Short mmCIF file of C-alpha atoms in Angstrom, two decimals:
data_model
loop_
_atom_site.label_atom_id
_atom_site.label_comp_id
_atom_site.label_asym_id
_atom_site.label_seq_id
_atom_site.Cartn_x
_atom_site.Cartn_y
_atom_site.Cartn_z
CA UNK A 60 84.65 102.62 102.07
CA UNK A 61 86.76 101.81 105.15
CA UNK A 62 88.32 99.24 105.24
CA UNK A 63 90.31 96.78 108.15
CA UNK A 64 93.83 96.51 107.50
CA UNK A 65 96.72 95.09 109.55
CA UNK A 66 100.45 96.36 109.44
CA UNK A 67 103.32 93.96 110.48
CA UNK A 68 105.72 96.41 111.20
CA UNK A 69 103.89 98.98 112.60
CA UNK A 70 106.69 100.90 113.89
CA UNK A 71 108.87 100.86 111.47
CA UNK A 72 110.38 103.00 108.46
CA UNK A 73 107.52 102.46 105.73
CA UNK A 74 105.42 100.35 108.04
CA UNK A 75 104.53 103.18 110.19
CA UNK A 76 104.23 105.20 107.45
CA UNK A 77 101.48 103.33 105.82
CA UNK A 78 99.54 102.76 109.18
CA UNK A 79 99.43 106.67 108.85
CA UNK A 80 97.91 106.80 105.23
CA UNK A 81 95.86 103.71 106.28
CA UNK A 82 94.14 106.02 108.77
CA UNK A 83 93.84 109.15 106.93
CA UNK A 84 91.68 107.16 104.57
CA UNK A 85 89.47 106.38 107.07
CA UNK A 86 90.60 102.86 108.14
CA UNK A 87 90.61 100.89 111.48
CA UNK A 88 94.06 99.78 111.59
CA UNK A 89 95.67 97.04 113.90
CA UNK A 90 99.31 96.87 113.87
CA UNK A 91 101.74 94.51 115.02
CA UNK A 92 105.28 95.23 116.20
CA UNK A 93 107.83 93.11 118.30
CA UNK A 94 110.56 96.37 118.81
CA UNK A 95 113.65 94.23 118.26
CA UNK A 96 116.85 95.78 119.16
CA UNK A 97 118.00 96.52 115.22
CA UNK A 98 118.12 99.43 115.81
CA UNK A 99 117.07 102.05 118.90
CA UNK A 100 113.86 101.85 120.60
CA UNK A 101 112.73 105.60 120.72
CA UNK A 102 113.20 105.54 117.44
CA UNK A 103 110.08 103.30 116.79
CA UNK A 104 108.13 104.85 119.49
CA UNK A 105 108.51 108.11 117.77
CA UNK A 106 107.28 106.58 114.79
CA UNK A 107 104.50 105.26 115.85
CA UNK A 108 103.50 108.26 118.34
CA UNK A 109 100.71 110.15 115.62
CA UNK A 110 99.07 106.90 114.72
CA UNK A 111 98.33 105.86 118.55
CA UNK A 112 96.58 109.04 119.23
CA UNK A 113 93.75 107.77 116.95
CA UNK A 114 90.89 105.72 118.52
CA UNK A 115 91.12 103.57 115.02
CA UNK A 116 94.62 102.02 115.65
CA UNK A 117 95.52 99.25 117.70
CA UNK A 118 99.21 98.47 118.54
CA UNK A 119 100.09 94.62 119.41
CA UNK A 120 103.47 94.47 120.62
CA UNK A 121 104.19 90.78 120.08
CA UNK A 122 106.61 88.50 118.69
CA UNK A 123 104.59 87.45 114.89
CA UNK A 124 106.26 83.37 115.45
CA UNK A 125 104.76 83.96 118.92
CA UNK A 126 101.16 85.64 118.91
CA UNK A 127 98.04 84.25 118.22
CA UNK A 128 97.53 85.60 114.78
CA UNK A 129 93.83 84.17 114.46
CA UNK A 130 92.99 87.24 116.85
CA UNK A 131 93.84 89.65 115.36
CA UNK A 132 93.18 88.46 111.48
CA UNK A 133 89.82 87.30 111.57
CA UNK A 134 88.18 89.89 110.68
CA UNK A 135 90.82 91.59 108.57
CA UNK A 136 90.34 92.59 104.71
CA UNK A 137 94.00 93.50 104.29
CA UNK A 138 97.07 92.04 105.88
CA UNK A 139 100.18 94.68 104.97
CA UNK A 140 103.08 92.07 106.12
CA UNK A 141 106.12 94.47 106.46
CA UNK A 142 107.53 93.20 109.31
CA UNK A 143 111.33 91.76 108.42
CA UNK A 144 114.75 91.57 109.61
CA UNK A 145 116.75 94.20 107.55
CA UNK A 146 119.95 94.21 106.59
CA UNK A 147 122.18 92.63 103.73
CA UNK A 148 125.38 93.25 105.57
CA UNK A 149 124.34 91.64 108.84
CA UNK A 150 122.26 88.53 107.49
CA UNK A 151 125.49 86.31 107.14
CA UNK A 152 126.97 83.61 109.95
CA UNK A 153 125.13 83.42 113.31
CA UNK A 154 122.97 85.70 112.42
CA UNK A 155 121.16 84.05 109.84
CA UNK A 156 118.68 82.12 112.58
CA UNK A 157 117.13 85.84 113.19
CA UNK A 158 116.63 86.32 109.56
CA UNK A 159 115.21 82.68 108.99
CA UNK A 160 112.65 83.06 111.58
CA UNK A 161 111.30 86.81 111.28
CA UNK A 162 111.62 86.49 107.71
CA UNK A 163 111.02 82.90 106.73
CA UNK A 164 108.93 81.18 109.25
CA UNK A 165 106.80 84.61 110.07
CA UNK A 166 105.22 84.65 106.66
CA UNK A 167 104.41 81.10 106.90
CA UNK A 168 102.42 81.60 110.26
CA UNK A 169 100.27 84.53 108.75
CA UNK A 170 100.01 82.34 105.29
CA UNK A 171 99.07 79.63 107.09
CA UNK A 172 96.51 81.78 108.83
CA UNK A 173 95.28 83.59 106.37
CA UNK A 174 94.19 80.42 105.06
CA UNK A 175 91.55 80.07 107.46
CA UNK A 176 90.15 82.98 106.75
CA UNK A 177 88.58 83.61 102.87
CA UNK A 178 88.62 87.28 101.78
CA UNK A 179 92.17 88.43 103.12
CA UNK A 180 94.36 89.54 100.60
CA UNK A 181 98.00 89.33 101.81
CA UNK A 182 100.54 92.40 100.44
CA UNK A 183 103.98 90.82 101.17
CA UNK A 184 106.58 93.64 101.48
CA UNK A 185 109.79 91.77 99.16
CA UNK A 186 112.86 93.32 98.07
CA UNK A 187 114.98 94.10 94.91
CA UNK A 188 117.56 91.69 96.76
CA UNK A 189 116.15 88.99 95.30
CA UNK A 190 117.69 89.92 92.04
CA UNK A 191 121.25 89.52 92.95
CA UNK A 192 124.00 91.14 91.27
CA UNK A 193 123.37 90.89 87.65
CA UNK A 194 123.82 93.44 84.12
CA UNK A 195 120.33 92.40 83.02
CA UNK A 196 118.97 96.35 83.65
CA UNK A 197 116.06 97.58 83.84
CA UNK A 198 114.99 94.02 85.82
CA UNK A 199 112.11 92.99 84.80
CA UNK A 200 109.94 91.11 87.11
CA UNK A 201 110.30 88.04 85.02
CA UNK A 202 114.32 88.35 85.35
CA UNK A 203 116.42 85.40 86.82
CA UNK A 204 116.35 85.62 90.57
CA UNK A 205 119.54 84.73 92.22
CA UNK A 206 120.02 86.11 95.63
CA UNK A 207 123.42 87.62 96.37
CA UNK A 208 123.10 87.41 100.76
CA UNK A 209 121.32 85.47 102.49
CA UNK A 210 118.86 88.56 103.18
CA UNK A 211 117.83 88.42 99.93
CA UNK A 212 117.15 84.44 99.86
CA UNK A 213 115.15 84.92 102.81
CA UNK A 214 112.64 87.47 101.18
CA UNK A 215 112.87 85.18 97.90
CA UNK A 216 111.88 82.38 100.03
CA UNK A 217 108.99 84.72 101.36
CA UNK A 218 107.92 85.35 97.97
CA UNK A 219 107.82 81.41 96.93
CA UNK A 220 105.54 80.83 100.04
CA UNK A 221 102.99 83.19 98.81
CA UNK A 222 103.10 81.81 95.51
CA UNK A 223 102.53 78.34 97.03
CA UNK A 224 99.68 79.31 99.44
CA UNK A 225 97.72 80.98 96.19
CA UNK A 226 98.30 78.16 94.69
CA UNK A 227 97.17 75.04 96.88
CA UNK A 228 94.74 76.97 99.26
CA UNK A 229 93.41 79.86 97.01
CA UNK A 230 95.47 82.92 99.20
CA UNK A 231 95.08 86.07 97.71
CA UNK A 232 98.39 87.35 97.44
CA UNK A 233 100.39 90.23 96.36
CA UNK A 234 104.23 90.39 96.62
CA UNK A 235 106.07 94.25 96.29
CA UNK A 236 110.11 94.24 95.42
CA UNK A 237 110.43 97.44 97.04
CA UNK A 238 114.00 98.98 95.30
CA UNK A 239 115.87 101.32 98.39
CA UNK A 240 113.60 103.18 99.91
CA UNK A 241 114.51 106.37 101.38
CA UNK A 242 113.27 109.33 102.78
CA UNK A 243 111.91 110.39 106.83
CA UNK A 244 112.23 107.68 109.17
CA UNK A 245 115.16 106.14 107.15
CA UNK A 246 116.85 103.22 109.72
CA UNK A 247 120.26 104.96 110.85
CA UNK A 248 121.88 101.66 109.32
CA UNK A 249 120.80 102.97 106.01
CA UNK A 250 123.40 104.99 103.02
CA UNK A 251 121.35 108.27 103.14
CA UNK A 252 120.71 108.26 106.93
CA UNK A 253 124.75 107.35 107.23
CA UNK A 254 125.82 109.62 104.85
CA UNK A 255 123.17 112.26 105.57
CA UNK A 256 124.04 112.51 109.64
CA UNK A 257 127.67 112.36 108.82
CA UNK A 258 127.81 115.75 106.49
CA UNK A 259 125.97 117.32 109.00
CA UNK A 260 128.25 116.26 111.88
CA UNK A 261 131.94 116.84 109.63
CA UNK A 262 132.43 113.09 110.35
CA UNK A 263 134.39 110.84 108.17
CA UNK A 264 131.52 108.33 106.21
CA UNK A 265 132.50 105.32 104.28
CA UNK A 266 131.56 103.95 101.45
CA UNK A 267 131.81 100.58 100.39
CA UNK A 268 134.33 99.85 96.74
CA UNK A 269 134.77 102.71 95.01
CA UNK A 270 130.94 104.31 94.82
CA UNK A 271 130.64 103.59 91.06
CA UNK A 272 127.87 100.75 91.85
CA UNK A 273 124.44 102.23 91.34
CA UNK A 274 120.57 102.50 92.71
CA UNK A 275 117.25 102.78 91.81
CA UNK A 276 115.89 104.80 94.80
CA UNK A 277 112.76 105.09 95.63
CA UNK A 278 110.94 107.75 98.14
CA UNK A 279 109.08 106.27 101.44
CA UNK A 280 106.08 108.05 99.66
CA UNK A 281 106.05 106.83 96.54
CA UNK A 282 106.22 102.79 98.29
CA UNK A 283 103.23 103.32 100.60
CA UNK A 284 101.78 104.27 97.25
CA UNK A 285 101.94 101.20 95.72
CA UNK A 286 101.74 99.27 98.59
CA UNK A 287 98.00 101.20 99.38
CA UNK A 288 97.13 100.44 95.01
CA UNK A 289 98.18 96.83 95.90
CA UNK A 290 96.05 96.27 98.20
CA UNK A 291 93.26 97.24 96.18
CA UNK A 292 94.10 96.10 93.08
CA UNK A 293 92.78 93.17 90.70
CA UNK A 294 95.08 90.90 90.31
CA UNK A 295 96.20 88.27 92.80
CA UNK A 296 99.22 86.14 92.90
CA UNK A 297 101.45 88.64 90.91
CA UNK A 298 104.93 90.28 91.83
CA UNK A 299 105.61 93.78 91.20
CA UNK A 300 108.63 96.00 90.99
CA UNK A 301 108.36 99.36 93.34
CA UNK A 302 110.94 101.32 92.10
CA UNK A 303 111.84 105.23 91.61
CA UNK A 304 112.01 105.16 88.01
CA UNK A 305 115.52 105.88 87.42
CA UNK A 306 119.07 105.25 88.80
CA UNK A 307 122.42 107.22 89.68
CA UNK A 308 125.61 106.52 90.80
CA UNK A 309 126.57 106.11 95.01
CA UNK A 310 129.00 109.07 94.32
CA UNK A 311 126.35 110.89 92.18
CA UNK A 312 123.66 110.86 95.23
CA UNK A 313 126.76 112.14 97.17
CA UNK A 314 126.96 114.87 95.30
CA UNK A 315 123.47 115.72 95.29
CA UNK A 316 123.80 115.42 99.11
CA UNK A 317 126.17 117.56 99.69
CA UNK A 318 124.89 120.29 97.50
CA UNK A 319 121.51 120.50 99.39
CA UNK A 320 123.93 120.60 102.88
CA UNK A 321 126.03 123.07 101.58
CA UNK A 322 129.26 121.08 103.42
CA UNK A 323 131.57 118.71 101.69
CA UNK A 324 132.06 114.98 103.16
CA UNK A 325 134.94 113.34 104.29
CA UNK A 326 135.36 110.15 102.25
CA UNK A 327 136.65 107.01 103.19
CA UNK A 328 136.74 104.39 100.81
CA UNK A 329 136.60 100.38 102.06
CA UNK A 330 136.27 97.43 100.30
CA UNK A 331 133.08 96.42 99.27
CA UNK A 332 130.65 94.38 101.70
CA UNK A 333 129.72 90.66 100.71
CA UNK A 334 125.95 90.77 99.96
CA UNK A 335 125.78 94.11 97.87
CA UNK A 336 124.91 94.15 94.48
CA UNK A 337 126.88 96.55 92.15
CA UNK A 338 123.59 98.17 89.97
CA UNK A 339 119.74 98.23 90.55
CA UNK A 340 117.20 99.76 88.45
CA UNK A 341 113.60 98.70 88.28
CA UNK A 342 111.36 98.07 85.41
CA UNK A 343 108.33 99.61 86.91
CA UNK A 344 105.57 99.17 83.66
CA UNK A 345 103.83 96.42 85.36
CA UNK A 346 103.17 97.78 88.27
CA UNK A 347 102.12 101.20 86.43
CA UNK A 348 99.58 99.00 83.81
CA UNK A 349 98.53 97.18 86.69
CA UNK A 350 98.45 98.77 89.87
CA UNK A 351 98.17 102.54 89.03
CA UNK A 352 101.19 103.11 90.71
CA UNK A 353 103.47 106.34 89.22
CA UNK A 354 106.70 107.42 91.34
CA UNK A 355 106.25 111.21 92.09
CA UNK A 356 108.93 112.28 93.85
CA UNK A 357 112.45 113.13 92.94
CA UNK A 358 115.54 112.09 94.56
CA UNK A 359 116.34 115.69 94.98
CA UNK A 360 113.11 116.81 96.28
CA UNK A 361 112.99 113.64 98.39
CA UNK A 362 116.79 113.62 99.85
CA UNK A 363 115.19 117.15 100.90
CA UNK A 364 112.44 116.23 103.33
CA UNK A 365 114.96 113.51 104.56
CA UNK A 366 117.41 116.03 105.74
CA UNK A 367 114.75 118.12 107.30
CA UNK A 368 113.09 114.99 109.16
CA UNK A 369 116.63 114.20 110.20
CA UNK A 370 117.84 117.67 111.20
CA UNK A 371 114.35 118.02 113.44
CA UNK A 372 115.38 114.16 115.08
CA UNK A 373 118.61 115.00 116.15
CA UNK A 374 117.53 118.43 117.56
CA UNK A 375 114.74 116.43 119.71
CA UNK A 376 117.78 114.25 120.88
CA UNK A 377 119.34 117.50 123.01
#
């Protein structure tokens, strides 16, 4: 049966994405985007450019602490709140205000609306940040939490709000710890996007300490996936790991890249960012018991469409 869904983030990465799969299930779809300056604008437009040539999908390009939310709500079964300031490098100093209002204070508004309104169930888009750096691998989601950048406390804080609105006013909420997502669309602040456009351009690329630190990656398909099952699912007021299902090395997915380019990289090694975490790797058996969910693609076959969704961008871009 179709369903109405909204999609904070509309225009983003995986946001976009899932407004897509939204609508090829038959869905009327109202998304919400404020096109922040993150990164550039044509990239979002281009995103979002298939989904607004369907009569089902409605773009709001608002502010979320700004709009009235009630409107467009109401008569919502699903919220999809992807919508977030990225970025663990950028999230420290002056910056943090951004992150504490798109990330903090955003997903208090729609809580707070979604209050109002019985029969919404809330999917809250969370990250693997909120681990930290810690040895306790696979994580489990019942492992400490202990944010390494203030990115990551601002999702963890996210997380804590849903559990508090389920808690004193009944919200039916799901939160996802997505683990780096990759694939078409990637944000060109991103490793494979970086790494990816670099190869192809014999450019110098850099990678942070000495690419030993490691990542559960995870394709873009795989996490609208889950994030679809979660929005269907039984259970309310759990947290579930979204992960690829296994983990290499920074150097290892290097090498991978540069096999399926058929070029070598220039390598320059700098010291490692404040914020990053030295290993990821997701214990995904909840989410598979619970959800459905089951990771099908593999980094190889994955890193594969990326480079061919990349290599058709930049020849649109002249």
């Amino acid at each position: 049966m179709a369903r109405k869904s909204l999609v904070t983030g509309a225009a983003g990465f995986i946001g976009s994405q899932l407004v897509e799969a939204l609508l090829d299930r038959g869905d009327d779809v109202i998304g919400i985007d404020s096109f922040t300056d993150y990164y550039p604008r044509a990239a979002k437009d281009g995103n979002v450019a298939r989904a607004l040539a369907s009569d089902r999908f409605r773009l709001v390009e608002e502010d979320l602490n700004e709009t009235d939310l009630s409107t467009v709500i109401a008569d919502r079964d699903v919220v999809y709140h992807l919508a977030a300031q990225a970025g663990v490098r950028a999230s420290w100093g002056t910056e943090f205000d951004t992150y504490l209002f798109s990330n903090v204070r955003a997903t208090q508004r729609i809580l707070e609306t979604v209050k109002e309104h019985s029969g919404v169930r809330v999917v809250y888009a969370s990250s693997s940040s909120v681990y930290g750096d810690t040895r306790q691998l696979p994580l489990s989601e019942d492992a400490p939490t202990a944010p390494n950048s203030p990115y990551g406390a601002t999702k963890l804080a996210g997380e804590h709000l849903c559990q508090l609105y389920h808690a004193n006013y009944g919200v039916d909420v799901l939160s996802l710890r997505y683990f780096t997502v990759y694939g078409p669309r990637q944000r060109p602040d991103m490793a494979f996007h970086r790494f990816i456009r670099a190869i192809m351009e014999d450019r110098p690329l850099d990678i942070y300490g000495d690419g030993s630190q490691s990542r559960d990656c995870t394709f873009v398909g795989d996490i609208v996936q889950a994030t679809l099952l979660a929005g269907e699912a039984d259970p309310s007021s759990r947290v579930f790991n979204i992960g690829g299902g296994a983990r290499r090395s920074l150097l290892q997915n290097l090498e991978l890249l540069q096999e399926l380019l058929g070029r070598k990289a220039q390598v320059r090694h700098t010291p490692r960012a404040r914020g990053d975490v030295s290993d990821t790797h997701a214990d995904i058996s909840r989410a598979c018991r619970e959800l459905g969910y089951e990771p099908k693609v593999p980094l190889e076959d994955g890193l594969r469409q990326e480079i061919e969704w990349l290599c058709g961008a930049v020849a649109d871009q002249g």
